[in-house]
Amino acid sequence: MIKCTVCGIQNREGSKFCSNCGARIAQASGLICPMCSTPNKVESVFCEKCGARLVPLTVAPAPEKTPPATPIKGLSLPAKPVEPPATKPEAPAPEPTPSEPTVPSDWLARLRTAAPSEEETTAPQIEAESLEEQAEVADWIARLRANSSFPETETEEADTDAPFADKPAPVSDLEETPDWLRPASAAPATPLPAPEPARADEMPAWLNRLRAESAPIEESAPSVSTNEPMPDWLRSLEQPTIVEPTPAETPAPRAEQPAAFLPPLEAASPPVPISEAEMPDWLRELKPKETETVAPQETLADETLDTNLESPAPSLLTPTEPTPTWVGEVFRASTMVDEDLPDWLRTPVAAAAAEPGIALAQEAAPALEQAQVPDWIAALKPPDHPTPELEGEALETVGPLAGLRGVLPLAVAIVEPHAPSRLPLPGVRSESAHLFESVLASSMAEAGAPATARARRAWTMRPVIYLLLLLATIVPFFLPDFTSSSLPVSRVPARTFFELVEKLPANAVVLVAFDYDVSVAGEMDLIANAIVRHLIQRRAKVIAVSTVETGAQLAERVLTQATRDMPNFRYGVDYAILYVPGQEAGLTQLATTGFAANARDWSQRQPLDKLPAMVGIQTLRNIDLIVLLPGSDDRLQLWMEQVRPFKTLPVAGGVSAAVEPRASVYYDAGQLDTMFSGVLGAAQYEVLAKQHDPLAKKVGAAVTNANSQNVAQLVLVGLIILGNLAYWVARAQGKAK
Amino acid sequence: MDWIGVSVGAILTLLVFSYLLGDTPLFRIAQAIFVGVAIGYAATIAINLVLWNRLFEPLTRDLGANWHLFVPLVLGVLLFAKLRADWAPLGNLSVAFLFGVGSALAIGGALRGALVPQLLATLVPLTSFDNVLVFVGTIGALLSFRFVQPSPNQRSTRALDGLARAWGAIGRWFVLAAFGAMFADIAVSRISILVSRMYYLLHDWLQIIQ
């Protein structure tokens, strides 16, 4: 587990970001890139992602005192050891890689041109000027030029230890290097035996390697810089140090420094405040005219930025001594465009920003106006004073966006989609939320009144409809039969069914499928009762089957009621009830192999072979007619698909009115020989049975129910017509208005 | 005794009718009773008529003659393995058997009992008005579900597309008529059930009509 340094939550091994706060998790033994926050290996010198230097440069120990290497407190500058051409020092430099810009940006060029034209300030511009302009440079630079023919070892040392030689590939930097310095930087190094590094066990491998490479060169480095006069501004830059060195960190004497035109910053210790008189003009211009107090947000941003650098830079800004705002901006800008900055500008600015005691000239402020900063840097610049809208936003504490607020609101929403925000709403947003709530409340209140009115109207209409339907169903029960005489029975499907039963031979075996449940029993019982009565009159043997659990019980009730008037029609002898489980499989078995051997009847639980009614009936071949009484489409489909294709015997159906559309399809296709549906069909069947049997005293319940059904249907049709008329009238009135 | 049963049925009917006043507790009571009785009844049927009559009783009566019944017995027992997660794979065999047989029967039955007969039923000679109506309605209903746009560069298909659109518009009316008929039949069926319930209350329970 990895503990997050921000919130303390334990995260899994290998996690790059904290699962709680989203902060980048520093690897236990890794180096965090100060530029892109990418974790790198311990032995890494440069970031594997952006190429920024991960470790500060070190000063080679002096041969006499062998002080421990002191890191440069400033921007980490790439200082990978250079391997200059050994055979042809004067060979032209190869083409720079595209990823390493060799030309300073425009804003830096403008910054250079905006500098004063004194001799001291023109020194950094020499590398970009023509040879004619070299005559205007200071004398010390001229002397440096005179010493440009350094020995090869000196050049090597300059490239290795000079803090301003930041490019890891100095071969490509030769183009940036002034002409007078190029031969020196291109001079090959002379291999010398490496001295024993001091406190090597306390240093990482990369530091030991650097020291091993740089120390022998320092031994042969000529003492040039101390003997040569330096300009005041350069000396002033040399004085302040970033961190006060400890006694053990005594810098190497200047005489032993490499022959670079700028000495390392560590050499200038202890810090000495710079006065304005000693300050170079170009740096004096950078200083704002008035001393600014650092805003809290600015300080926080600077501190956060420094923290993210994870280099000695965090110690640059002491919390007790607030850094001027413009210094922070310069420092941040120089951090962002580190690769675009030339060597002469990079570290001095960083050093100047890091030194809290530096008092710069006020007239330098216009030189660093925002207009001269690249846009992408200006976009990253945090506001000087946090706006009220951004106060509630989360502050980025890690990564390249450190110090910025509210830059990634969507990321928070994705990470915690259901977590409510714990941040207090700022004033503006709180007012907006209240306004939104009030709008919603008012709209709901306005819409509530019509809805209530509509509900009240619906409630007043519903009882009327209920009452009308109730009267339409109850009143016909008390009226004399008016249906039996008015029902058409001559050319109706029920007559076809009736005639089919009439044509059955004596003692015919009829399979009646009671495939309906209690939900439609009120309708299907009337149909089944009409058919079964007719079959009993015909003395047919009825084998009632059902694939529904409750169907067998309903069949028993219907047959029991139908046989009350015919006591000679007995269960087990003249009829039987069976339950067929298994849905498709049970019906397929019934159609192909017949009744199951182990099956028992429903009422008496007797084996089928012991029932007199089932004697000689093993398969459907012994059946003369199949009567289907399905209460739903799927039951009818089950019989049509699993039984009908195997048999050629007639199949008739008495179906529910809801199943009639499906049954009509089978009837039209010839799969059903005949069919009728609903209570009206049952009433027609009863009327036909009464006409055929003059001894019948009265019609069945189907006719009685058909009376009520006809009236109820008429009432229902009338309500539908009235409703449509009311709708069209209301619509016409609405259009008229 | 019959009167008690009829009265219970009548009271439950009135409880169900209380739904006209809203989702009342009376309706919930009747609903719970119906669901509980239906499940208990189905379980009783399955135990008595299936497990005992068709499986255990034959095995206990004559094991040698009914040894093949061990196959459904084992398959049924394996289904109980689904109750435990680590034993659940053992029940896959039974589930596969059930789904395999059921699917085979359903597909075969659909081909034999629905698809082929229905297709043959539409191949009728156009000698009568009914047959023409069947032909026009069937093809039109199929074309009403045609949503393919023809290629604009092919002039020959443009005429066919116009014909298909016109025929599909006619077929859409057939579809609407079919839906209307289905809805009307369902409404008639539900009115029949309402009438039968009223007849039950007035005839079987109150006995005020003959």
Short mmCIF file of N, CA and C in Angstrom, two decimals, chain B residues 81-202:
data_model
loop_
_atom_site.label_atom_id
_atom_site.label_comp_id
_atom_site.label_asym_id
_atom_site.label_seq_id
_atom_site.Cartn_x
_atom_site.Cartn_y
_atom_site.Cartn_z
N ALA B 81 -28.73 -28.18 -7.10
CA ALA B 81 -27.36 -27.66 -6.97
C ALA B 81 -27.29 -26.18 -7.28
N LYS B 82 -28.29 -25.67 -7.94
CA LYS B 82 -28.31 -24.23 -8.25
C LYS B 82 -28.51 -23.39 -7.00
N LEU B 83 -28.91 -24.02 -5.93
CA LEU B 83 -29.11 -23.25 -4.71
C LEU B 83 -27.79 -22.81 -4.09
N ARG B 84 -26.70 -23.50 -4.41
CA ARG B 84 -25.40 -23.15 -3.85
C ARG B 84 -24.48 -22.74 -4.99
N ALA B 85 -23.74 -21.69 -4.75
CA ALA B 85 -22.95 -21.10 -5.83
C ALA B 85 -21.87 -22.04 -6.32
N ASP B 86 -21.17 -22.69 -5.41
CA ASP B 86 -20.06 -23.55 -5.84
C ASP B 86 -20.56 -24.86 -6.43
N TRP B 87 -21.81 -25.22 -6.18
CA TRP B 87 -22.36 -26.42 -6.79
C TRP B 87 -23.20 -26.11 -8.02
N ALA B 88 -23.37 -24.87 -8.31
CA ALA B 88 -24.27 -24.48 -9.38
C ALA B 88 -23.91 -25.10 -10.73
N PRO B 89 -22.63 -25.25 -11.08
CA PRO B 89 -22.34 -25.87 -12.38
C PRO B 89 -22.93 -27.26 -12.54
N LEU B 90 -23.16 -27.95 -11.44
CA LEU B 90 -23.74 -29.29 -11.57
C LEU B 90 -25.15 -29.22 -12.15
N GLY B 91 -25.83 -28.13 -11.89
CA GLY B 91 -27.19 -27.99 -12.40
C GLY B 91 -27.27 -27.53 -13.83
N ASN B 92 -26.14 -27.22 -14.41
CA ASN B 92 -26.16 -26.75 -15.80
C ASN B 92 -26.66 -27.83 -16.75
N LEU B 93 -26.38 -29.07 -16.40
CA LEU B 93 -26.81 -30.16 -17.27
C LEU B 93 -28.34 -30.21 -17.34
N SER B 94 -28.95 -30.08 -16.20
CA SER B 94 -30.42 -30.11 -16.19
C SER B 94 -30.99 -28.91 -16.91
N VAL B 95 -30.41 -27.76 -16.66
CA VAL B 95 -30.90 -26.54 -17.31
C VAL B 95 -30.71 -26.63 -18.82
N ALA B 96 -29.56 -27.16 -19.22
CA ALA B 96 -29.31 -27.30 -20.65
C ALA B 96 -30.30 -28.27 -21.28
N PHE B 97 -30.61 -29.34 -20.54
CA PHE B 97 -31.59 -30.30 -21.06
C PHE B 97 -32.96 -29.64 -21.23
N LEU B 98 -33.36 -28.89 -20.21
CA LEU B 98 -34.66 -28.24 -20.27
C LEU B 98 -34.73 -27.23 -21.41
N PHE B 99 -33.72 -26.39 -21.48
CA PHE B 99 -33.75 -25.35 -22.52
C PHE B 99 -33.58 -25.95 -23.91
N GLY B 100 -32.77 -26.96 -24.01
CA GLY B 100 -32.54 -27.57 -25.31
C GLY B 100 -33.79 -28.23 -25.85
N VAL B 101 -34.41 -29.04 -25.01
CA VAL B 101 -35.63 -29.72 -25.45
C VAL B 101 -36.74 -28.72 -25.71
N GLY B 102 -36.87 -27.75 -24.81
CA GLY B 102 -37.92 -26.75 -24.99
C GLY B 102 -37.74 -25.94 -26.26
N SER B 103 -36.51 -25.54 -26.53
CA SER B 103 -36.25 -24.76 -27.74
C SER B 103 -36.49 -25.58 -28.99
N ALA B 104 -36.04 -26.82 -28.95
CA ALA B 104 -36.23 -27.67 -30.14
C ALA B 104 -37.72 -27.87 -30.43
N LEU B 105 -38.47 -28.13 -29.39
CA LEU B 105 -39.91 -28.33 -29.61
C LEU B 105 -40.59 -27.05 -30.06
N ALA B 106 -40.19 -25.94 -29.49
CA ALA B 106 -40.83 -24.67 -29.85
C ALA B 106 -40.52 -24.29 -31.29
N ILE B 107 -39.26 -24.45 -31.69
CA ILE B 107 -38.88 -24.08 -33.06
C ILE B 107 -39.52 -25.02 -34.06
N GLY B 108 -39.44 -26.30 -33.76
CA GLY B 108 -40.06 -27.26 -34.67
C GLY B 108 -41.56 -27.05 -34.78
N GLY B 109 -42.18 -26.80 -33.66
CA GLY B 109 -43.63 -26.57 -33.68
C GLY B 109 -43.99 -25.31 -34.41
N ALA B 110 -43.17 -24.27 -34.27
CA ALA B 110 -43.45 -23.00 -34.97
C ALA B 110 -43.35 -23.19 -36.47
N LEU B 111 -42.40 -24.00 -36.89
CA LEU B 111 -42.26 -24.23 -38.33
C LEU B 111 -43.43 -25.06 -38.85
N ARG B 112 -43.74 -26.11 -38.13
CA ARG B 112 -44.79 -27.03 -38.62
C ARG B 112 -46.18 -26.48 -38.40
N GLY B 113 -46.38 -25.82 -37.28
CA GLY B 113 -47.73 -25.43 -36.93
C GLY B 113 -48.11 -24.00 -37.20
N ALA B 114 -47.13 -23.15 -37.51
CA ALA B 114 -47.47 -21.74 -37.70
C ALA B 114 -46.93 -21.20 -39.02
N LEU B 115 -45.63 -21.30 -39.22
CA LEU B 115 -45.02 -20.61 -40.36
C LEU B 115 -45.48 -21.21 -41.69
N VAL B 116 -45.26 -22.49 -41.83
CA VAL B 116 -45.60 -23.12 -43.11
C VAL B 116 -47.10 -23.09 -43.39
N PRO B 117 -47.95 -23.45 -42.43
CA PRO B 117 -49.39 -23.38 -42.72
C PRO B 117 -49.87 -21.96 -43.01
N GLN B 118 -49.31 -20.98 -42.32
CA GLN B 118 -49.74 -19.60 -42.58
C GLN B 118 -49.30 -19.13 -43.95
N LEU B 119 -48.11 -19.51 -44.34
CA LEU B 119 -47.65 -19.13 -45.68
C LEU B 119 -48.50 -19.80 -46.75
N LEU B 120 -48.79 -21.05 -46.55
CA LEU B 120 -49.62 -21.74 -47.53
C LEU B 120 -51.02 -21.16 -47.57
N ALA B 121 -51.49 -20.66 -46.43
CA ALA B 121 -52.85 -20.11 -46.40
C ALA B 121 -52.96 -18.82 -47.19
N THR B 122 -51.86 -18.12 -47.34
CA THR B 122 -51.89 -16.87 -48.11
C THR B 122 -51.71 -17.09 -49.60
N LEU B 123 -51.27 -18.27 -49.98
CA LEU B 123 -51.10 -18.56 -51.41
C LEU B 123 -52.44 -19.04 -51.97
N VAL B 124 -53.30 -18.11 -52.15
CA VAL B 124 -54.66 -18.46 -52.59
C VAL B 124 -54.88 -17.89 -54.00
N PRO B 125 -55.69 -18.53 -54.77
CA PRO B 125 -56.01 -17.98 -56.10
C PRO B 125 -56.89 -16.74 -55.95
N LEU B 126 -56.63 -15.76 -56.77
CA LEU B 126 -57.36 -14.50 -56.68
C LEU B 126 -58.67 -14.59 -57.46
N THR B 127 -59.48 -15.50 -56.98
CA THR B 127 -60.74 -15.73 -57.68
C THR B 127 -61.93 -15.16 -56.92
N SER B 128 -61.73 -14.76 -55.72
CA SER B 128 -62.84 -14.20 -54.96
C SER B 128 -62.38 -12.93 -54.25
N PHE B 129 -63.37 -12.20 -53.79
CA PHE B 129 -63.03 -10.94 -53.12
C PHE B 129 -62.26 -11.19 -51.82
N ASP B 130 -62.63 -12.24 -51.12
CA ASP B 130 -61.93 -12.55 -49.88
C ASP B 130 -60.46 -12.87 -50.13
N ASN B 131 -60.22 -13.63 -51.16
CA ASN B 131 -58.82 -13.99 -51.45
C ASN B 131 -58.02 -12.75 -51.88
N VAL B 132 -58.64 -11.89 -52.65
CA VAL B 132 -57.95 -10.65 -53.04
C VAL B 132 -57.67 -9.80 -51.81
N LEU B 133 -58.64 -9.78 -50.93
CA LEU B 133 -58.44 -9.01 -49.71
C LEU B 133 -57.30 -9.59 -48.87
N VAL B 134 -57.25 -10.90 -48.81
CA VAL B 134 -56.16 -11.54 -48.07
C VAL B 134 -54.82 -11.22 -48.72
N PHE B 135 -54.78 -11.30 -50.01
CA PHE B 135 -53.52 -11.03 -50.72
C PHE B 135 -53.08 -9.58 -50.53
N VAL B 136 -54.02 -8.66 -50.76
CA VAL B 136 -53.66 -7.24 -50.63
C VAL B 136 -53.28 -6.91 -49.19
N GLY B 137 -54.06 -7.43 -48.26
CA GLY B 137 -53.77 -7.11 -46.85
C GLY B 137 -52.48 -7.71 -46.36
N THR B 138 -52.19 -8.91 -46.78
CA THR B 138 -50.95 -9.56 -46.30
C THR B 138 -49.72 -8.85 -46.86
N ILE B 139 -49.71 -8.66 -48.16
CA ILE B 139 -48.54 -8.00 -48.76
C ILE B 139 -48.44 -6.55 -48.28
N GLY B 140 -49.59 -5.89 -48.18
CA GLY B 140 -49.55 -4.49 -47.72
C GLY B 140 -49.06 -4.37 -46.29
N ALA B 141 -49.48 -5.31 -45.43
CA ALA B 141 -48.99 -5.26 -44.05
C ALA B 141 -47.49 -5.48 -43.98
N LEU B 142 -46.98 -6.35 -44.83
CA LEU B 142 -45.52 -6.54 -44.86
C LEU B 142 -44.81 -5.30 -45.39
N LEU B 143 -45.39 -4.68 -46.41
CA LEU B 143 -44.74 -3.51 -46.99
C LEU B 143 -44.83 -2.29 -46.07
N SER B 144 -45.80 -2.29 -45.20
CA SER B 144 -45.90 -1.15 -44.27
C SER B 144 -44.72 -1.11 -43.30
N PHE B 145 -44.04 -2.21 -43.15
CA PHE B 145 -42.86 -2.25 -42.29
C PHE B 145 -41.57 -2.17 -43.10
N ARG B 146 -41.68 -1.68 -44.31
CA ARG B 146 -40.49 -1.53 -45.16
C ARG B 146 -39.99 -0.10 -45.01
N PHE B 147 -38.76 0.02 -44.58
CA PHE B 147 -38.18 1.35 -44.33
C PHE B 147 -36.93 1.59 -45.16
N VAL B 148 -36.77 0.86 -46.24
CA VAL B 148 -35.56 0.99 -47.05
C VAL B 148 -35.78 2.07 -48.10
N GLN B 149 -34.82 2.93 -48.23
CA GLN B 149 -34.87 3.97 -49.24
C GLN B 149 -34.15 3.49 -50.49
N PRO B 150 -34.76 3.66 -51.66
CA PRO B 150 -34.10 3.19 -52.88
C PRO B 150 -32.95 4.10 -53.27
N SER B 151 -32.13 3.58 -54.13
CA SER B 151 -31.03 4.38 -54.63
C SER B 151 -31.56 5.44 -55.60
N PRO B 152 -31.18 6.68 -55.47
CA PRO B 152 -31.74 7.73 -56.35
C PRO B 152 -31.26 7.62 -57.78
N ASN B 153 -30.20 6.87 -58.01
CA ASN B 153 -29.65 6.80 -59.37
C ASN B 153 -30.35 5.76 -60.24
N GLN B 154 -31.09 4.86 -59.61
CA GLN B 154 -31.72 3.80 -60.37
C GLN B 154 -33.18 4.17 -60.62
N ARG B 155 -33.47 4.45 -61.87
CA ARG B 155 -34.81 4.86 -62.22
C ARG B 155 -35.79 3.70 -62.14
N SER B 156 -35.31 2.52 -62.43
CA SER B 156 -36.21 1.36 -62.42
C SER B 156 -36.71 1.08 -61.02
N THR B 157 -35.86 1.23 -60.04
CA THR B 157 -36.29 0.94 -58.67
C THR B 157 -37.17 2.05 -58.12
N ARG B 158 -37.13 3.22 -58.75
CA ARG B 158 -37.94 4.32 -58.24
C ARG B 158 -39.43 4.01 -58.40
N ALA B 159 -39.79 3.41 -59.53
CA ALA B 159 -41.19 3.05 -59.74
C ALA B 159 -41.63 1.98 -58.77
N LEU B 160 -40.76 1.01 -58.56
CA LEU B 160 -41.10 -0.04 -57.60
C LEU B 160 -41.23 0.53 -56.19
N ASP B 161 -40.42 1.51 -55.90
CA ASP B 161 -40.51 2.10 -54.58
C ASP B 161 -41.83 2.84 -54.41
N GLY B 162 -42.28 3.51 -55.44
CA GLY B 162 -43.57 4.17 -55.35
C GLY B 162 -44.71 3.19 -55.15
N LEU B 163 -44.63 2.08 -55.88
CA LEU B 163 -45.65 1.04 -55.71
C LEU B 163 -45.62 0.46 -54.30
N ALA B 164 -44.41 0.22 -53.81
CA ALA B 164 -44.29 -0.36 -52.47
C ALA B 164 -44.82 0.61 -51.42
N ARG B 165 -44.56 1.89 -51.61
CA ARG B 165 -45.05 2.88 -50.63
C ARG B 165 -46.58 2.94 -50.64
N ALA B 166 -47.15 2.94 -51.82
CA ALA B 166 -48.61 3.01 -51.89
C ALA B 166 -49.24 1.76 -51.29
N TRP B 167 -48.68 0.62 -51.64
CA TRP B 167 -49.21 -0.64 -51.10
C TRP B 167 -49.00 -0.70 -49.58
N GLY B 168 -47.86 -0.23 -49.16
CA GLY B 168 -47.60 -0.22 -47.72
C GLY B 168 -48.56 0.69 -46.97
N ALA B 169 -48.95 1.80 -47.59
CA ALA B 169 -49.92 2.68 -46.94
C ALA B 169 -51.27 1.97 -46.79
N ILE B 170 -51.64 1.20 -47.81
CA ILE B 170 -52.88 0.42 -47.68
C ILE B 170 -52.73 -0.65 -46.59
N GLY B 171 -51.57 -1.29 -46.62
CA GLY B 171 -51.34 -2.33 -45.61
C GLY B 171 -51.34 -1.79 -44.20
N ARG B 172 -50.95 -0.52 -44.06
CA ARG B 172 -50.96 0.08 -42.72
C ARG B 172 -52.38 0.17 -42.18
N TRP B 173 -53.32 0.39 -43.05
CA TRP B 173 -54.72 0.41 -42.60
C TRP B 173 -55.17 -0.98 -42.18
N PHE B 174 -54.68 -1.98 -42.88
CA PHE B 174 -55.00 -3.35 -42.44
C PHE B 174 -54.44 -3.62 -41.05
N VAL B 175 -53.24 -3.15 -40.84
CA VAL B 175 -52.63 -3.36 -39.52
C VAL B 175 -53.44 -2.63 -38.45
N LEU B 176 -53.84 -1.40 -38.74
CA LEU B 176 -54.63 -0.65 -37.78
C LEU B 176 -55.96 -1.33 -37.50
N ALA B 177 -56.56 -1.85 -38.56
CA ALA B 177 -57.84 -2.56 -38.37
C ALA B 177 -57.65 -3.80 -37.52
N ALA B 178 -56.53 -4.49 -37.75
CA ALA B 178 -56.26 -5.69 -36.94
C ALA B 178 -56.06 -5.33 -35.48
N PHE B 179 -55.32 -4.25 -35.24
CA PHE B 179 -55.12 -3.83 -33.86
C PHE B 179 -56.44 -3.41 -33.21
N GLY B 180 -57.27 -2.73 -33.97
CA GLY B 180 -58.57 -2.33 -33.44
C GLY B 180 -59.44 -3.53 -33.11
N ALA B 181 -59.40 -4.53 -33.99
CA ALA B 181 -60.19 -5.73 -33.73
C ALA B 181 -59.69 -6.47 -32.50
N MET B 182 -58.38 -6.51 -32.36
CA MET B 182 -57.83 -7.19 -31.18
C MET B 182 -58.23 -6.47 -29.91
N PHE B 183 -58.18 -5.14 -29.95
CA PHE B 183 -58.56 -4.38 -28.76
C PHE B 183 -60.04 -4.57 -28.45
N ALA B 184 -60.86 -4.57 -29.48
CA ALA B 184 -62.30 -4.74 -29.27
C ALA B 184 -62.61 -6.11 -28.70
N ASP B 185 -61.93 -7.13 -29.21
CA ASP B 185 -62.15 -8.47 -28.68
C ASP B 185 -61.75 -8.58 -27.22
N ILE B 186 -60.65 -7.93 -26.87
CA ILE B 186 -60.22 -7.97 -25.47
C ILE B 186 -61.25 -7.24 -24.59
N ALA B 187 -61.76 -6.12 -25.09
CA ALA B 187 -62.77 -5.38 -24.32
C ALA B 187 -64.03 -6.23 -24.15
N VAL B 188 -64.44 -6.91 -25.19
CA VAL B 188 -65.61 -7.77 -25.10
C VAL B 188 -65.37 -8.91 -24.11
N SER B 189 -64.15 -9.45 -24.16
CA SER B 189 -63.83 -10.53 -23.23
C SER B 189 -63.89 -10.06 -21.79
N ARG B 190 -63.39 -8.86 -21.54
CA ARG B 190 -63.39 -8.35 -20.15
C ARG B 190 -64.83 -8.00 -19.72
N ILE B 191 -65.65 -7.54 -20.62
CA ILE B 191 -67.05 -7.28 -20.26
C ILE B 191 -67.74 -8.60 -19.93
N SER B 192 -67.40 -9.62 -20.66
CA SER B 192 -67.98 -10.94 -20.37
C SER B 192 -67.61 -11.40 -18.97
N ILE B 193 -66.38 -11.16 -18.60
CA ILE B 193 -65.94 -11.55 -17.26
C ILE B 193 -66.68 -10.72 -16.20
N LEU B 194 -66.88 -9.43 -16.48
CA LEU B 194 -67.62 -8.59 -15.54
C LEU B 194 -69.07 -9.08 -15.40
N VAL B 195 -69.66 -9.40 -16.51
CA VAL B 195 -71.04 -9.89 -16.46
C VAL B 195 -71.11 -11.21 -15.69
N SER B 196 -70.15 -12.09 -15.93
CA SER B 196 -70.17 -13.37 -15.23
C SER B 196 -70.00 -13.20 -13.72
N ARG B 197 -69.20 -12.20 -13.33
CA ARG B 197 -69.04 -11.95 -11.90
C ARG B 197 -70.34 -11.41 -11.29
N MET B 198 -71.01 -10.55 -12.04
CA MET B 198 -72.29 -10.06 -11.54
C MET B 198 -73.32 -11.19 -11.46
N TYR B 199 -73.29 -12.04 -12.43
CA TYR B 199 -74.20 -13.19 -12.41
C TYR B 199 -73.88 -14.09 -11.22
N TYR B 200 -72.62 -14.23 -10.91
CA TYR B 200 -72.21 -15.06 -9.76
C TYR B 200 -72.74 -14.45 -8.46
N LEU B 201 -72.60 -13.14 -8.35
CA LEU B 201 -73.05 -12.49 -7.12
C LEU B 201 -74.58 -12.55 -6.99
N LEU B 202 -75.25 -12.32 -8.10
CA LEU B 202 -76.70 -12.24 -8.01
C LEU B 202 -77.37 -13.62 -8.07
#
